[in-house]
Amino acid sequence: MITLVVCYHCLMFFQSGGSTDAILPNLTREYVNYILLFIGSSGWPMFTFFTLAGYAAFHSLRVRAVKDFVADRSLRLVPSMVFDMTILHPIAVFVAYFVLESKGISPVYYYNFFDFYVNGYWGCLIGAYTECLVMATSFGSWYFFYLYVLCIINIPLFLFWSKFPSPAVKTSLAKTATLFGFITFIFVLWGAYLLWISINELLFINRFAEHSFFSYLLCIWFGFFLAWSKDAHELLLASCWWFLGLAIGLATLLIVLGLSGSVETFTYTELLVMEVFAGTALYAVWGLAHKILPFLPRRAGVVFDYIADRAIAIYVLHVMLSAVVELAFMYAFEGTVMDMETTLRFLIQFIATYLLSLALYESLFRYKYTKVLVGMLRISDLRKKTPTTSATAQDAA
């Protein structure tokens, strides 16, 4: 999934009708808009991340005290979010300003670090909302902000929920009702989107949340439900091929309808089609991951484990690095790059961003006092480990 996220952010430079049209006029493509819709803009990758967060929260709270759960989430998410907002993001916007100015393009960026802080952050504090950075779109770490807040505020609900035994889903009637619930949940996600549209002009809300905020909350609950009800989870895994077929069919429908670009321009009906696609894609990917990943060849499993163990660090670093890589191409090889085929240009940027993210982590952020900046320091790393089963379970959670 982290590979898909890196791919999405690298592709954004080549979407037609976006802010890069004036910067890369020979490289933006309309078909990239459809790819972005399928792999990101529709929402299913983030739905998967938040569902996974709820699923992990159930198992973590079973083996940890609440204070340890809060301490671990705080240690892994808050420092990395602050590091991105105060260091990584200013680096990206400053490099963007420098390069674009050198090419005679007038960018809507800040002049330097000081200007960035004054206009981007101080504007929020004094109420100048037109100058205030939007949390949901201005920073790569917005996901950490949402994840931290939603996990913490849901702890009382999770603890209360865990006291009840999960119902058995064995009979045909119970399975039919559960499948109906899965399908209904997709339409609930659509309703959550419409709820956001109706209240997003309220003070401060549209500065710190984006259109799928309520959907993410529902997905955390859904993930907790899947961990709580093993029978329902098994039923979802058994049905994943049906949902995969639906997702493919709906993806075709999205192309036929010509839905691409910003989802904010979609009608309610178009949003419904997109949300149903996102929901079925969530179910399909969730089920296929459980079915396929355990049976990967050993060597492939080693690679997957290596990437998965560093996923948070890659997420923190890749947004800044993707911008720097793209801008470095513009600055150093403008004549060659502007004539380069879009696919080749994207592949170079994607591979360079991925490798640089890993290289930067391995060279600077894999140590005890620096990996906290990229979310890789666990609370168990700060405590003396004992070779007990409970300690091992806590580390896994």
CSV table of C-alpha atoms in Angstrom, one decimal:
chain,number,residue,atom,x,y,z
A,1,MET,CA,0.0,0.0,0.0
A,2,ILE,CA,2.8,2.4,0.7
A,3,THR,CA,4.1,1.8,-2.8
A,4,LEU,CA,0.7,2.8,-4.1
A,5,VAL,CA,0.8,6.0,-2.1
A,6,VAL,CA,4.3,6.9,-3.5
A,7,CYS,CA,3.0,6.1,-7.0
A,8,TYR,CA,0.0,8.4,-6.5
A,9,HIS,CA,2.0,11.4,-5.3
A,10,CYS,CA,4.5,11.0,-8.2
A,11,LEU,CA,1.7,10.8,-10.7
A,12,MET,CA,0.1,14.0,-9.5
A,13,PHE,CA,2.8,16.0,-11.3
A,14,PHE,CA,1.4,14.7,-14.6
A,15,GLN,CA,-2.3,15.2,-14.2
A,16,SER,CA,-4.1,17.3,-16.8
A,17,GLY,CA,-5.9,20.3,-15.6
A,18,GLY,CA,-3.9,20.6,-12.4
A,19,SER,CA,-1.5,23.2,-11.1
A,20,THR,CA,1.4,21.6,-13.1
A,21,ASP,CA,-0.1,22.2,-16.5
A,22,ALA,CA,1.7,25.5,-16.8
A,23,ILE,CA,4.9,24.0,-15.5
A,24,LEU,CA,5.0,20.7,-17.5
A,25,PRO,CA,2.8,21.5,-20.5
A,26,ASN,CA,4.3,18.7,-22.6
A,27,LEU,CA,4.0,16.0,-19.9
A,28,THR,CA,0.5,16.3,-18.4
A,29,ARG,CA,-2.0,13.7,-19.7
A,30,GLU,CA,-5.7,13.3,-19.3
A,31,TYR,CA,-5.4,9.5,-18.8
A,32,VAL,CA,-3.4,10.2,-15.6
A,33,ASN,CA,-6.5,11.8,-14.1
A,34,TYR,CA,-8.3,8.4,-14.4
A,35,ILE,CA,-5.4,6.5,-12.9
A,36,LEU,CA,-5.3,9.0,-10.0
A,37,LEU,CA,-9.0,8.5,-9.5
A,38,PHE,CA,-8.7,4.7,-9.4
A,39,ILE,CA,-5.6,4.5,-7.1
A,40,GLY,CA,-6.2,7.4,-4.8
A,41,SER,CA,-8.8,10.2,-5.4
A,42,SER,CA,-11.7,7.7,-5.0
A,43,GLY,CA,-10.6,7.2,-1.4
A,44,TRP,CA,-10.2,3.4,-1.1
A,45,PRO,CA,-6.5,3.4,-0.3
A,46,MET,CA,-7.0,5.7,2.7
A,47,PHE,CA,-10.2,3.7,3.6
A,48,THR,CA,-7.9,0.7,3.8
A,49,PHE,CA,-5.3,2.5,5.9
A,50,PHE,CA,-7.9,3.6,8.5
A,51,THR,CA,-9.6,0.2,8.5
A,52,LEU,CA,-6.2,-1.3,9.2
A,53,ALA,CA,-5.8,1.2,12.0
A,54,GLY,CA,-9.0,0.2,13.7
A,55,TYR,CA,-8.2,-3.5,13.2
A,56,ALA,CA,-4.8,-3.0,14.8
A,57,ALA,CA,-6.3,-0.9,17.7
A,58,PHE,CA,-8.4,-3.9,18.7
A,59,HIS,CA,-5.4,-6.2,19.0
A,60,SER,CA,-3.2,-3.6,20.5
A,61,LEU,CA,-5.6,-2.8,23.3
A,62,ARG,CA,-5.9,-6.5,24.1
A,63,VAL,CA,-2.2,-6.7,25.1
A,64,ARG,CA,-1.5,-3.2,26.2
A,65,ALA,CA,-2.7,-0.9,28.9
A,66,VAL,CA,-4.5,2.2,27.7
A,67,LYS,CA,-1.6,4.5,28.8
A,68,ASP,CA,0.9,2.3,26.8
A,69,PHE,CA,-1.4,2.5,23.7
A,70,VAL,CA,-1.6,6.3,24.0
A,71,ALA,CA,2.1,6.6,24.6
A,72,ASP,CA,3.0,4.5,21.6
A,73,ARG,CA,0.6,6.3,19.2
A,74,SER,CA,1.9,9.7,20.5
A,75,LEU,CA,5.5,8.7,20.1
A,76,ARG,CA,5.1,7.3,16.6
A,77,LEU,CA,2.7,9.9,15.1
A,78,VAL,CA,3.2,13.3,16.8
A,79,PRO,CA,6.9,13.9,16.4
A,80,SER,CA,6.8,12.8,12.7
A,81,MET,CA,3.9,15.1,12.1
A,82,VAL,CA,5.7,18.1,13.6
A,83,PHE,CA,8.9,17.2,11.7
A,84,ASP,CA,7.0,17.2,8.4
A,85,MET,CA,5.2,20.4,9.1
A,86,THR,CA,8.2,22.4,10.3
A,87,ILE,CA,11.1,21.0,8.3
A,88,LEU,CA,10.2,18.7,5.4
A,89,HIS,CA,7.3,20.7,3.9
A,90,PRO,CA,9.2,24.1,4.1
A,91,ILE,CA,12.1,22.5,2.3
A,92,ALA,CA,9.8,21.3,-0.5
A,93,VAL,CA,8.1,24.7,-1.0
A,94,PHE,CA,11.3,26.7,-0.8
A,95,VAL,CA,13.0,24.5,-3.4
A,96,ALA,CA,9.8,24.8,-5.6
A,97,TYR,CA,10.0,28.6,-5.3
A,98,PHE,CA,13.7,28.7,-6.1
A,99,VAL,CA,13.5,26.5,-9.2
A,100,LEU,CA,10.3,28.0,-10.6
A,101,GLU,CA,11.6,31.5,-10.2
A,102,SER,CA,14.8,30.5,-12.0
A,103,LYS,CA,12.6,29.3,-15.0
A,104,GLY,CA,10.6,32.6,-15.1
A,105,ILE,CA,7.5,31.0,-13.7
A,106,SER,CA,5.7,33.0,-10.9
A,107,PRO,CA,4.8,30.3,-8.3
A,108,VAL,CA,2.3,30.7,-5.5
A,109,TYR,CA,4.8,29.6,-2.9
A,110,TYR,CA,6.6,31.2,0.0
A,111,TYR,CA,9.9,32.9,-0.4
A,112,ASN,CA,11.8,31.2,2.4
A,113,PHE,CA,11.4,29.5,5.7
A,114,PHE,CA,10.5,32.6,7.6
A,115,ASP,CA,7.9,33.7,5.1
A,116,PHE,CA,6.5,30.2,5.1
A,117,TYR,CA,6.0,30.3,8.9
A,118,VAL,CA,4.6,33.8,9.0
A,119,ASN,CA,2.1,33.4,6.2
A,120,GLY,CA,1.3,29.7,6.6
A,121,TYR,CA,1.2,29.3,10.4
A,122,TRP,CA,0.7,32.8,11.8
A,123,GLY,CA,-2.3,33.3,9.5
A,124,CYS,CA,-4.1,30.5,11.3
A,125,LEU,CA,-3.5,31.9,14.7
A,126,ILE,CA,-4.6,35.5,13.9
A,127,GLY,CA,-7.7,34.3,12.0
A,128,ALA,CA,-6.5,35.1,8.5
A,129,TYR,CA,-8.0,31.9,7.1
A,130,THR,CA,-7.2,32.9,3.5
A,131,GLU,CA,-3.5,32.7,4.4
A,132,CYS,CA,-3.8,29.7,6.6
A,133,LEU,CA,-2.5,26.4,5.4
A,134,VAL,CA,-5.1,23.7,5.0
A,135,MET,CA,-4.2,20.8,7.2
A,136,ALA,CA,-5.9,18.3,4.9
A,137,THR,CA,-4.0,19.2,1.8
A,138,SER,CA,-0.9,21.2,2.7
A,139,PHE,CA,1.0,18.5,4.5
A,140,GLY,CA,1.9,14.9,3.8
A,141,SER,CA,1.5,14.2,7.4
A,142,TRP,CA,-2.2,15.0,7.5
A,143,TYR,CA,-2.8,11.2,7.7
A,144,PHE,CA,-0.9,11.1,11.0
A,145,PHE,CA,-3.0,14.0,12.4
A,146,TYR,CA,-6.3,12.2,11.6
A,147,LEU,CA,-5.0,8.8,12.7
A,148,TYR,CA,-3.8,10.1,16.0
A,149,VAL,CA,-6.9,12.1,16.8
A,150,LEU,CA,-9.4,9.4,15.7
A,151,CYS,CA,-7.5,6.6,17.6
A,152,ILE,CA,-7.3,8.6,20.8
A,153,ILE,CA,-10.9,9.8,20.9
A,154,ASN,CA,-12.2,6.3,20.2
A,155,ILE,CA,-10.5,4.6,23.0
A,156,PRO,CA,-13.5,4.7,25.4
A,157,LEU,CA,-15.7,3.3,22.6
A,158,PHE,CA,-13.2,0.5,21.8
A,159,LEU,CA,-12.9,-0.5,25.5
A,160,PHE,CA,-16.7,-0.6,25.9
A,161,TRP,CA,-17.1,-2.5,22.7
A,162,SER,CA,-14.6,-5.1,23.6
A,163,LYS,CA,-16.6,-6.1,26.7
A,164,PHE,CA,-19.3,-7.7,24.5
A,165,PRO,CA,-18.9,-11.1,22.8
A,166,SER,CA,-19.1,-11.1,19.0
A,167,PRO,CA,-22.1,-12.7,17.5
A,168,ALA,CA,-21.8,-16.0,15.6
A,169,VAL,CA,-22.2,-15.7,11.8
A,170,LYS,CA,-22.8,-19.4,10.9
A,171,THR,CA,-26.3,-19.7,9.5
A,172,SER,CA,-27.3,-18.7,6.0
A,173,LEU,CA,-29.5,-16.0,7.3
A,174,ALA,CA,-26.7,-14.6,9.5
A,175,LYS,CA,-24.3,-14.6,6.5
A,176,THR,CA,-26.9,-12.9,4.2
A,177,ALA,CA,-27.6,-10.2,6.8
A,178,THR,CA,-23.8,-9.6,7.3
A,179,LEU,CA,-23.2,-9.3,3.6
A,180,PHE,CA,-26.1,-6.9,3.4
A,181,GLY,CA,-24.4,-4.9,6.2
A,182,PHE,CA,-21.2,-4.8,4.2
A,183,ILE,CA,-23.1,-3.4,1.2
A,184,THR,CA,-25.0,-0.9,3.4
A,185,PHE,CA,-21.8,0.3,4.8
A,186,ILE,CA,-20.7,1.5,1.4
A,187,PHE,CA,-23.8,3.7,1.1
A,188,VAL,CA,-23.1,5.0,4.6
A,189,LEU,CA,-19.7,6.1,3.4
A,190,TRP,CA,-21.5,8.0,0.7
A,191,GLY,CA,-23.8,9.6,3.3
A,192,ALA,CA,-20.7,10.6,5.3
A,193,TYR,CA,-19.4,12.4,2.3
A,194,LEU,CA,-22.6,14.3,1.8
A,195,LEU,CA,-22.6,15.2,5.5
A,196,TRP,CA,-19.2,16.7,5.1
A,197,ILE,CA,-20.4,18.8,2.1
A,198,SER,CA,-23.3,20.2,4.2
A,199,ILE,CA,-21.2,21.4,7.1
A,200,ASN,CA,-17.7,22.0,5.7
A,201,GLU,CA,-18.1,25.8,5.8
A,202,LEU,CA,-18.3,25.8,9.6
A,203,LEU,CA,-15.5,27.8,11.3
A,204,PHE,CA,-12.1,26.0,11.2
A,205,ILE,CA,-13.5,22.6,10.0
A,206,ASN,CA,-12.5,23.1,6.4
A,207,ARG,CA,-9.0,24.1,7.6
A,208,PHE,CA,-8.3,20.8,9.5
A,209,ALA,CA,-10.4,18.3,7.7
A,210,GLU,CA,-11.1,17.1,4.2
A,211,HIS,CA,-14.1,15.6,2.4
A,212,SER,CA,-13.6,12.1,3.7
A,213,PHE,CA,-13.1,13.0,7.3
A,214,PHE,CA,-16.3,11.3,8.5
A,215,SER,CA,-15.6,8.3,6.2
A,216,TYR,CA,-12.2,7.8,7.9
A,217,LEU,CA,-13.9,7.7,11.3
A,218,LEU,CA,-16.4,5.1,10.0
A,219,CYS,CA,-13.5,3.0,8.5
A,220,ILE,CA,-11.7,2.9,11.9
A,221,TRP,CA,-14.9,1.6,13.5
A,222,PHE,CA,-15.3,-0.9,10.6
A,223,GLY,CA,-11.7,-2.2,11.1
A,224,PHE,CA,-12.4,-2.6,14.8
A,225,PHE,CA,-15.6,-4.5,14.0
A,226,LEU,CA,-13.6,-6.9,11.7
A,227,ALA,CA,-11.1,-7.7,14.4
A,228,TRP,CA,-13.9,-8.1,17.0
A,229,SER,CA,-16.1,-10.4,14.8
A,230,LYS,CA,-13.9,-13.1,13.4
A,231,ASP,CA,-16.9,-14.8,11.6
A,232,ALA,CA,-17.8,-11.5,9.8
A,233,HIS,CA,-14.1,-11.1,8.9
A,234,GLU,CA,-14.0,-14.6,7.4
A,235,LEU,CA,-17.1,-14.0,5.5
A,236,LEU,CA,-15.6,-10.8,4.0
A,237,LEU,CA,-12.5,-12.7,3.0
A,238,ALA,CA,-14.6,-15.4,1.3
A,239,SER,CA,-16.5,-12.8,-0.7
A,240,CYS,CA,-13.6,-10.8,-1.9
A,241,TRP,CA,-13.7,-12.2,-5.4
A,242,TRP,CA,-17.2,-11.0,-5.9
A,243,PHE,CA,-16.3,-7.5,-4.7
A,244,LEU,CA,-13.3,-7.5,-7.0
A,245,GLY,CA,-15.6,-8.1,-9.9
A,246,LEU,CA,-17.9,-5.3,-8.8
A,247,ALA,CA,-14.9,-3.0,-8.4
A,248,ILE,CA,-13.7,-3.7,-12.0
A,249,GLY,CA,-17.1,-3.2,-13.4
A,250,LEU,CA,-17.5,0.1,-11.5
A,251,ALA,CA,-14.1,1.3,-12.7
A,252,THR,CA,-15.3,0.7,-16.2
A,253,LEU,CA,-18.4,2.7,-15.5
A,254,LEU,CA,-16.3,5.6,-14.1
A,255,ILE,CA,-14.4,5.7,-17.4
A,256,VAL,CA,-17.6,5.5,-19.5
A,257,LEU,CA,-19.1,8.4,-17.5
A,258,GLY,CA,-15.9,10.4,-18.0
A,259,LEU,CA,-15.3,11.0,-14.3
A,260,SER,CA,-11.9,12.3,-13.7
A,261,GLY,CA,-10.3,15.3,-12.1
A,262,SER,CA,-11.4,16.8,-8.8
A,263,VAL,CA,-14.0,14.9,-6.9
A,264,GLU,CA,-15.3,18.3,-5.6
A,265,THR,CA,-16.9,18.9,-9.1
A,266,PHE,CA,-18.9,15.6,-9.1
A,267,THR,CA,-22.7,15.5,-8.7
A,268,TYR,CA,-24.3,13.5,-5.9
A,269,THR,CA,-25.0,10.6,-8.3
A,270,GLU,CA,-21.4,10.6,-9.6
A,271,LEU,CA,-20.2,10.7,-6.0
A,272,LEU,CA,-22.3,7.7,-5.3
A,273,VAL,CA,-20.8,5.7,-8.1
A,274,MET,CA,-17.3,6.7,-6.9
A,275,GLU,CA,-18.0,5.7,-3.3
A,276,VAL,CA,-19.5,2.4,-4.3
A,277,PHE,CA,-16.3,1.7,-6.3
A,278,ALA,CA,-14.2,2.8,-3.4
A,279,GLY,CA,-16.1,0.5,-1.0
A,280,THR,CA,-15.9,-2.5,-3.2
A,281,ALA,CA,-12.2,-1.9,-3.9
A,282,LEU,CA,-11.6,-1.7,-0.1
A,283,TYR,CA,-13.3,-5.1,0.4
A,284,ALA,CA,-11.5,-6.7,-2.6
A,285,VAL,CA,-8.0,-5.5,-1.6
A,286,TRP,CA,-8.5,-6.4,2.1
A,287,GLY,CA,-9.6,-9.9,1.2
A,288,LEU,CA,-6.9,-10.5,-1.5
A,289,ALA,CA,-4.2,-9.2,0.8
A,290,HIS,CA,-5.2,-11.9,3.4
A,291,LYS,CA,-5.4,-14.6,0.8
A,292,ILE,CA,-2.2,-13.8,-1.3
A,293,LEU,CA,0.4,-12.3,1.0
A,294,PRO,CA,0.8,-15.3,3.3
A,295,PHE,CA,1.7,-17.5,0.3
A,296,LEU,CA,4.3,-15.3,-1.4
A,297,PRO,CA,7.7,-16.9,-2.2
A,298,ARG,CA,10.2,-16.6,0.6
A,299,ARG,CA,12.4,-14.1,-1.2
A,300,ALA,CA,9.4,-11.9,-2.2
A,301,GLY,CA,8.2,-12.1,1.5
A,302,VAL,CA,11.6,-10.7,2.6
A,303,VAL,CA,11.2,-7.7,0.3
A,304,PHE,CA,7.6,-7.1,1.5
A,305,ASP,CA,8.7,-7.4,5.1
A,306,TYR,CA,11.5,-4.9,4.5
A,307,ILE,CA,9.2,-2.3,2.9
A,308,ALA,CA,6.4,-2.9,5.5
A,309,ASP,CA,8.8,-2.4,8.4
A,310,ARG,CA,9.8,1.0,7.0
A,311,ALA,CA,6.4,2.1,5.6
A,312,ILE,CA,5.9,5.0,8.1
A,313,ALA,CA,9.4,6.4,7.4
A,314,ILE,CA,8.8,6.1,3.6
A,315,TYR,CA,5.4,7.9,4.0
A,316,VAL,CA,7.0,10.8,6.0
A,317,LEU,CA,9.9,11.3,3.7
A,318,HIS,CA,8.5,10.6,0.2
A,319,VAL,CA,6.3,13.7,-0.3
A,320,MET,CA,9.2,16.1,0.2
A,321,LEU,CA,11.6,14.0,-1.9
A,322,SER,CA,9.2,13.6,-4.8
A,323,ALA,CA,8.9,17.3,-5.1
A,324,VAL,CA,12.6,17.8,-4.8
A,325,VAL,CA,13.3,15.1,-7.5
A,326,GLU,CA,10.8,16.6,-9.9
A,327,LEU,CA,12.2,20.1,-9.4
A,328,ALA,CA,15.7,18.9,-9.8
A,329,PHE,CA,14.8,17.5,-13.2
A,330,MET,CA,13.4,20.8,-14.2
A,331,TYR,CA,16.4,22.8,-13.0
A,332,ALA,CA,19.1,20.5,-14.5
A,333,PHE,CA,17.6,19.0,-17.6
A,334,GLU,CA,14.8,21.2,-18.8
A,335,GLY,CA,15.3,20.7,-22.6
A,336,THR,CA,15.7,16.9,-22.4
A,337,VAL,CA,13.0,16.4,-19.7
A,338,MET,CA,10.3,18.4,-21.3
A,339,ASP,CA,10.5,16.2,-24.4
A,340,MET,CA,10.7,13.0,-22.4
A,341,GLU,CA,7.8,10.5,-22.6
A,342,THR,CA,5.5,10.9,-19.7
A,343,THR,CA,5.6,7.2,-18.7
A,344,LEU,CA,9.4,7.2,-18.7
A,345,ARG,CA,9.6,10.5,-16.7
A,346,PHE,CA,7.2,9.1,-14.1
A,347,LEU,CA,9.1,5.8,-13.7
A,348,ILE,CA,12.3,7.7,-13.2
A,349,GLN,CA,10.7,10.0,-10.6
A,350,PHE,CA,8.9,7.1,-8.9
A,351,ILE,CA,12.1,4.9,-8.6
A,352,ALA,CA,14.2,7.9,-7.5
A,353,THR,CA,11.8,9.0,-4.9
A,354,TYR,CA,11.4,5.4,-3.5
A,355,LEU,CA,15.1,4.7,-3.4
A,356,LEU,CA,16.0,8.1,-1.9
A,357,SER,CA,13.3,7.6,0.8
A,358,LEU,CA,14.9,4.3,1.8
A,359,ALA,CA,18.5,5.7,1.5
A,360,LEU,CA,17.6,8.7,3.6
A,361,TYR,CA,16.1,6.5,6.3
A,362,GLU,CA,18.9,4.0,6.3
A,363,SER,CA,21.6,6.7,6.5
A,364,LEU,CA,20.1,9.3,8.8
A,365,PHE,CA,16.9,8.1,10.5
A,366,ARG,CA,17.5,4.5,11.5
A,367,TYR,CA,19.1,5.5,14.8
A,368,LYS,CA,17.5,5.7,18.2
A,369,TYR,CA,17.4,9.4,18.5
A,370,THR,CA,16.5,10.2,14.9
A,371,LYS,CA,14.0,7.6,13.9
A,372,VAL,CA,11.5,9.2,16.2
A,373,LEU,CA,11.3,12.0,13.6
A,374,VAL,CA,9.9,9.5,11.0
A,375,GLY,CA,7.6,7.5,13.3
A,376,MET,CA,9.9,4.5,13.6
A,377,LEU,CA,10.6,4.7,17.4
A,378,ARG,CA,8.3,2.4,19.4
A,379,ILE,CA,7.6,2.8,23.1
A,380,SER,CA,9.0,-0.7,23.6
A,381,ASP,CA,12.4,0.6,22.2
A,382,LEU,CA,12.6,2.9,25.2
A,383,ARG,CA,12.0,0.3,27.8
A,384,LYS,CA,14.2,-2.6,28.9
A,385,LYS,CA,12.9,-5.7,27.0
A,386,THR,CA,12.2,-9.0,28.7
A,387,PRO,CA,11.9,-12.3,26.9
A,388,THR,CA,8.3,-12.9,27.8
A,389,THR,CA,5.4,-13.7,25.6
A,390,SER,CA,3.5,-10.6,26.6
A,391,ALA,CA,6.4,-8.4,25.6
A,392,THR,CA,6.6,-10.0,22.2
A,393,ALA,CA,2.9,-9.6,21.7
A,394,GLN,CA,3.2,-5.9,22.6
A,395,ASP,CA,5.9,-5.3,20.1
A,396,ALA,CA,3.9,-7.0,17.4
A,397,ALA,CA,0.8,-4.9,18.2
